Coordinates of C-alpha atoms in Angstrom, one line a residue:
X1 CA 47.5 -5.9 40.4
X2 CA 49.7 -4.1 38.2
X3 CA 50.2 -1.3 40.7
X4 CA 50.7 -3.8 43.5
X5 CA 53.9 -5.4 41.5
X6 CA 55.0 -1.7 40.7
X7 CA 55.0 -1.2 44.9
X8 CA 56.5 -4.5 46.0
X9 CA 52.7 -5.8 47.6
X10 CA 53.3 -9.2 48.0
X11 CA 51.0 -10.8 45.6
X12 CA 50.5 -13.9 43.2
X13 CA 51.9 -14.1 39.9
X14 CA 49.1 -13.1 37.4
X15 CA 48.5 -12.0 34.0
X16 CA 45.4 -11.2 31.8
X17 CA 44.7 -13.7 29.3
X18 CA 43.1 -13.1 25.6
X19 CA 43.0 -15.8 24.2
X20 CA 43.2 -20.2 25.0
X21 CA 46.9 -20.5 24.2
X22 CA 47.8 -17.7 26.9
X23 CA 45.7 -19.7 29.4
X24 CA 47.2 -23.0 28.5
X25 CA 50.6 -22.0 28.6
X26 CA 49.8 -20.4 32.4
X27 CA 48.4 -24.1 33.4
X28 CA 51.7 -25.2 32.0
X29 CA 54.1 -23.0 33.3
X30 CA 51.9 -22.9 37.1
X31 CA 50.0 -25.7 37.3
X32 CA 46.9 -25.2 39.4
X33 CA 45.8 -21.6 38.4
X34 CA 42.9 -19.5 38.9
X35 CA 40.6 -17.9 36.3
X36 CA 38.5 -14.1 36.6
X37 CA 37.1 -11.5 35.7
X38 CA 39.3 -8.7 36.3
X39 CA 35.4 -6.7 37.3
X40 CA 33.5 -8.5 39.1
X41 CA 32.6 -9.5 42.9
X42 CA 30.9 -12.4 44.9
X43 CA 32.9 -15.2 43.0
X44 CA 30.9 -14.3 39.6
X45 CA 33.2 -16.0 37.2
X46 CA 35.9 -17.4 39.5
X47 CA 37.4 -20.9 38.7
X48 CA 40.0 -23.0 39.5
X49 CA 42.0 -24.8 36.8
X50 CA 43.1 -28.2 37.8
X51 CA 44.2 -31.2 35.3
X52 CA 41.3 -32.4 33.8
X53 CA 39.5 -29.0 33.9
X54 CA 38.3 -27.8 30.4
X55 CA 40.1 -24.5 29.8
X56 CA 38.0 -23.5 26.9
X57 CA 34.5 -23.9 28.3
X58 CA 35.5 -22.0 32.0
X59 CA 37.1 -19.2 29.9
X60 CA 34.2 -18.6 28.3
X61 CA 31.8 -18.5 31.1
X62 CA 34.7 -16.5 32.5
X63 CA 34.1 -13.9 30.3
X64 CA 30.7 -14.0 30.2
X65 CA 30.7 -12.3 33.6
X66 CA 33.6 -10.4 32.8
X67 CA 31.6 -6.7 32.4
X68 CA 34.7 -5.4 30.0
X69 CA 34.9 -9.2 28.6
X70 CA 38.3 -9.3 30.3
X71 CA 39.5 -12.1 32.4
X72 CA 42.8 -12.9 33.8
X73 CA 44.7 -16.0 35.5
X74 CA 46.8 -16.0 38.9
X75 CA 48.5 -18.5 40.3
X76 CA 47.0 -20.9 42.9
X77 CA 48.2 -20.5 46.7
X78 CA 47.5 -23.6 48.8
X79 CA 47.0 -22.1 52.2
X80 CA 43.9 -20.4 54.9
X81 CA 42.5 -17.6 53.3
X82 CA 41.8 -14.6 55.8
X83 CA 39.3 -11.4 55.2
X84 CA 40.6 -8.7 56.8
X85 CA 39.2 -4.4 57.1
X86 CA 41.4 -1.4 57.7
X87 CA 40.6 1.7 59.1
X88 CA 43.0 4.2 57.7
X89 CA 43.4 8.0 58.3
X90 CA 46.4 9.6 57.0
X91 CA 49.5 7.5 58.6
X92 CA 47.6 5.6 61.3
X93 CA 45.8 2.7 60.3
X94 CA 44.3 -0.3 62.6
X95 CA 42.7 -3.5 61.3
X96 CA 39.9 -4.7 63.8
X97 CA 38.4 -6.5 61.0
X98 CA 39.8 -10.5 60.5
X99 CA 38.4 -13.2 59.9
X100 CA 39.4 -16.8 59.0
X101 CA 37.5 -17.8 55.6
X102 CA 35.8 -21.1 55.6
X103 CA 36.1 -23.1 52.1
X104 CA 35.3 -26.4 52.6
X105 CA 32.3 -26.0 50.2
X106 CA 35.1 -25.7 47.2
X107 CA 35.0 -29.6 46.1
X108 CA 31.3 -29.4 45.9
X109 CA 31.3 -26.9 43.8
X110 CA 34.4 -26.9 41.8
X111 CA 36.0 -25.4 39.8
X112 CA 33.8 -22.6 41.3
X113 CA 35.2 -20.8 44.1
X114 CA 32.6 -20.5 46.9
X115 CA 33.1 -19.5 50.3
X116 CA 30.8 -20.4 53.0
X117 CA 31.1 -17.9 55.6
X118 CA 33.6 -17.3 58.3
X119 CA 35.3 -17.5 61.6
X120 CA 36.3 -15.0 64.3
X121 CA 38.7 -14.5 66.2
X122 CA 41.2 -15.6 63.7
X123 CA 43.5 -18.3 64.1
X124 CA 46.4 -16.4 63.3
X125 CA 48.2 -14.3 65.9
X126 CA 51.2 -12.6 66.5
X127 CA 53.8 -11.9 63.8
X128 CA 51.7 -13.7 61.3
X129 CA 48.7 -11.7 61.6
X130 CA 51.2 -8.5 62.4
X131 CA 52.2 -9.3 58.8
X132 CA 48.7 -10.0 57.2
X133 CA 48.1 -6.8 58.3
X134 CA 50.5 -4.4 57.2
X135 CA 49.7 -6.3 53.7
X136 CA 46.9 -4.8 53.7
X137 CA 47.4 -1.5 54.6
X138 CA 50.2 -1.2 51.9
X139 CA 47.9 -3.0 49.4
X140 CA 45.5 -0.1 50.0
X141 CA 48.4 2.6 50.3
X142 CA 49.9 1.6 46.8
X143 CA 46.5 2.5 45.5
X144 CA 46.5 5.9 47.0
X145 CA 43.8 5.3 49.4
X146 CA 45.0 7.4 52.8
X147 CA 41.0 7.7 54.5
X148 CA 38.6 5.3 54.4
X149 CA 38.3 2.0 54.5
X150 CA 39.8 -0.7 53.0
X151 CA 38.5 -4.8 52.9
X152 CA 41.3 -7.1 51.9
X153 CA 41.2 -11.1 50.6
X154 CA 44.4 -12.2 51.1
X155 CA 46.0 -15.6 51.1
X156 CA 48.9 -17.3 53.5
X157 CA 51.3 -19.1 51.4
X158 CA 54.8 -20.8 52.3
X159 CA 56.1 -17.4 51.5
X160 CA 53.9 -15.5 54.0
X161 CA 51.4 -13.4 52.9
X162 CA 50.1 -12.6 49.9
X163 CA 47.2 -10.2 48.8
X164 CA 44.4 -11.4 46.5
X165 CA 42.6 -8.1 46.4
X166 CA 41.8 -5.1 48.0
X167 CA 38.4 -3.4 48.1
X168 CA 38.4 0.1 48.8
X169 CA 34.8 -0.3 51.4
X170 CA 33.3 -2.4 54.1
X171 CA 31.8 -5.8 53.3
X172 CA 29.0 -7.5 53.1
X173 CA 28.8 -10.9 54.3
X174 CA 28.2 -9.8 57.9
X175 CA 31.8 -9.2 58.8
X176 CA 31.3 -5.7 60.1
X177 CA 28.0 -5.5 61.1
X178 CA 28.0 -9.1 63.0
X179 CA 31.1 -11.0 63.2
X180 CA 33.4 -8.5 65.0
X181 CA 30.8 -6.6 67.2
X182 CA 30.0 -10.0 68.8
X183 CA 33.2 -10.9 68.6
X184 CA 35.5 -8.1 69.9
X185 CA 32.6 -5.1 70.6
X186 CA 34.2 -3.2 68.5
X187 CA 31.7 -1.2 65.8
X188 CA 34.0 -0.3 63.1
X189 CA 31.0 1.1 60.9
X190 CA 30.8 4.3 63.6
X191 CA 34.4 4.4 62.5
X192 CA 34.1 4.2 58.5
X193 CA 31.0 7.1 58.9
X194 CA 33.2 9.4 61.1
X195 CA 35.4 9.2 58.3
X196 CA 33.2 10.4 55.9
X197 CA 32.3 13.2 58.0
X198 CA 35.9 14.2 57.9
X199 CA 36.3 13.3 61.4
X200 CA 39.4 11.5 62.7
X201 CA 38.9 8.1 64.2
X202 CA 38.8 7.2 67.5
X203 CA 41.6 5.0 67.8
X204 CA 40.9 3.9 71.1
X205 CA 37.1 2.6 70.3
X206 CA 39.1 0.3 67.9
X207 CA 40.8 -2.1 70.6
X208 CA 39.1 -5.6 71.5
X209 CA 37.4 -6.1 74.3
X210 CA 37.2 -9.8 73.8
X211 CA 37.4 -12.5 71.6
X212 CA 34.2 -14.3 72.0
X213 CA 34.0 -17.3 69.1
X214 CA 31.2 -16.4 66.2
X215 CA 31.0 -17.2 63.1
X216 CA 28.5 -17.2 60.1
X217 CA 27.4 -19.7 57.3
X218 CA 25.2 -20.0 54.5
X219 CA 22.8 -21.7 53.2
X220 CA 22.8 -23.7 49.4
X221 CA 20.1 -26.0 49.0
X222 CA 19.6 -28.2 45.8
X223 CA 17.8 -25.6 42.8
X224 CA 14.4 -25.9 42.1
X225 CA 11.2 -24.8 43.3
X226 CA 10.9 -24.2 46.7
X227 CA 8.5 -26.1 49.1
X228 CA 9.2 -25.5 52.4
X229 CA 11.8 -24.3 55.0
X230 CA 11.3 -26.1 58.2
X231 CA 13.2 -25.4 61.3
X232 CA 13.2 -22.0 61.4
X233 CA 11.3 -21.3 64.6
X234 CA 13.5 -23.5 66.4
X235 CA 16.4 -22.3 65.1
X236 CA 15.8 -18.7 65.7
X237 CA 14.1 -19.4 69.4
X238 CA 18.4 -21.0 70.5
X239 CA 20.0 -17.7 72.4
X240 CA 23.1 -18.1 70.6
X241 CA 21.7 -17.9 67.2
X242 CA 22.1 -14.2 66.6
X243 CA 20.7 -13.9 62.8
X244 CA 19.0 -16.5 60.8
X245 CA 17.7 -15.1 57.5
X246 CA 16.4 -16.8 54.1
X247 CA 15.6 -15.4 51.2
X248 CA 13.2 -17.0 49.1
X249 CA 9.8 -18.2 49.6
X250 CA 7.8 -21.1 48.8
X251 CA 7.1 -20.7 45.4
X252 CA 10.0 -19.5 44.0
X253 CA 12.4 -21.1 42.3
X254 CA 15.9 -21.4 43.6
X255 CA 18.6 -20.7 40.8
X256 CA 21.9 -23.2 40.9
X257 CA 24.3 -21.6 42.8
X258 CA 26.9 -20.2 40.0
X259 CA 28.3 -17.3 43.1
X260 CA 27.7 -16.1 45.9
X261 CA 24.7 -13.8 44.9
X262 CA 23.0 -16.9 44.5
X263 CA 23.2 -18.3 48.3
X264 CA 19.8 -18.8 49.9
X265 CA 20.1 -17.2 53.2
X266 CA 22.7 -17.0 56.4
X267 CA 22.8 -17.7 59.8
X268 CA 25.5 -16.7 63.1
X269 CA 26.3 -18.1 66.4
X270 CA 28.1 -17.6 68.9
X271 CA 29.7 -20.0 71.7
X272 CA 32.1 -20.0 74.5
X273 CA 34.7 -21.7 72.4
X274 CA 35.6 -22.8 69.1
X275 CA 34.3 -26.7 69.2
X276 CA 31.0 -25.7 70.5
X277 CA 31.0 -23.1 67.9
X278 CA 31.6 -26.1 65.1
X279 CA 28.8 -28.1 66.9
X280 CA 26.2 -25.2 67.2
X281 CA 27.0 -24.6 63.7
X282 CA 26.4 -28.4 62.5
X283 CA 23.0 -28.1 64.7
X284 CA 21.7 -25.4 63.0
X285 CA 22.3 -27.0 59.3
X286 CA 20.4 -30.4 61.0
X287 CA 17.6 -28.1 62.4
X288 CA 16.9 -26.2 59.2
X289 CA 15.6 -28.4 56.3
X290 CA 15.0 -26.6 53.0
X291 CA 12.7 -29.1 50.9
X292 CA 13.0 -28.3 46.8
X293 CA 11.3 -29.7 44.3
X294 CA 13.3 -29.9 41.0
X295 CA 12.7 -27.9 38.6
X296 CA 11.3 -30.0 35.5
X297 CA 9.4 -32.1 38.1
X298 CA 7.6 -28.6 39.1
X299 CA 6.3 -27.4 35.5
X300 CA 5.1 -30.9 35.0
X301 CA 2.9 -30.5 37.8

């Protein structure tokens, strides 16, 4: 973040906090803000401070993830989050990896942070997404990275854009490996090993072919021990269900989901456009039921 501010990257406000009074004079002076570690991933730690919220009890679990025991606090940007991936080699640098994030998940869960999947293509086009863009390459130029690859979280506010991070590697979370191949046909991952070969890009094997709609969610059923996961055959037997995975088996307890490591398993589709995307999406969480059995209720049997 530092070196961001130092390069003109347009980012939040932020500062590292130490101690309560830092962190209530941030809510003060920002209103809504938002609380991490300043090492961790997956939304370990990650809260959003609204009126109300107990500062001293979130920045404690705060730390608690923290691996250094250092958090800090940015300001809250109201606005769509995207997820975008650079390819960059020396001066050139293309980005055939964005994707709309998909938070409607956050009231359940708050003052966690938890995304639930994603959307391509992206909503945004034009000079908008020109300008998301070229954030993220000069996010990932002020850190000095010329080759490689580099994943950016970045936020679209009423000033324009503005980077969260930037991750210096692919994702997870099927953006590179699902989303855009389906989406686009483009297979950035040949890219990214080229790369590490010390080969040059193809440039030209980085230009859409499409935009097909696709777009992946997760699953987050109540904790407790599992019973049962009906549906899945069905699911999985629908063309445009491209990957449907769980994670747990019957028997094993399901932990409450405190980040993203603790989602129980994923699914992607694909349609012809965006509202039969939403409905084939809606279909799958109807067909899939995951039946738990909470937790105290399983030890007393």
């Amino acid at each position: 973040k530092q070196r961001f501010a130092a390069r003109g990257v347009p980012i939040p406000w932020f500062a590292e906090v130490r101690e309560l009074g830092e962190l209530e004079q941030a809510r003060r002076e920002r209103g809504t803000v938002v609380l991490k570690p300043i090492d961790r991933s997956g939304s370990r730690g990650v809260f959003v401070l609204r009126p109300g919220d107990d500062a001293r009890e979130l920045l404690a679990r705060s730390r608690e993830f923290a691996y250094s025991g250092r958090v800090m606090v940015e300001e809250h940007l109201d606005g769509p989050q995207v997820s975008t991936e650079s390819v960059l080699w020396d001066g050139h640098a293309a980005t055939p990896g964005f994707a709309d994030r998909n938070y409607e998940l956050n009231a359940r869960f708050a003052p966690q942070v938890m995304e639930n999947g994603g959307w391509v293509p992206s909503r945004f086009e034009g000079a908008e997404r020109r300008a998301l863009e070229q954030a993220t390459v000069a996010a990932a130029r002020a850190l000095g990275l010329e080759r490689g690859t580099a994943k950016g979280d970045l936020v679209w506010s009423a000033d324009g854009p503005k980077v969260i991070e930037i991750a210096a590697r692919l994702s997870g979370g099927d953006l590179c490996e699902s989303l855009v191949p389906l989406s686009s046909g483009v297979d950035y991952v040949s890219a990214a090993i080229r790369i590490a070969l010390g080969e040059e890009p193809d440039w030209a094997a980085l230009e859409p072919q499409r935009a097909r709609p696709v777009a992946n969610r997760y699953f987050f059923p109540e904790p407790g021990e599992l019973v049962a996961v009906e549906g899945l055959a069905r699911a999985r037997a629908q063309p445009w269900v491209k990957k449907l995975e769980v994670w747990y088996r019957p028997g094993q307890l399901v932990p409450p989901s405190l980040s993203h490591a603790h989602r129980f398993g994923v699914f992607v589709v694909v349609a012809d456009d965006r509202d039969a995307l939403e409905r084939r999406i809606e279909w799958v969480y109807r067909t899939v039921r995951i039946v738990t059995r909470p937790q105290q209720l399983a030890h007393a049997g």
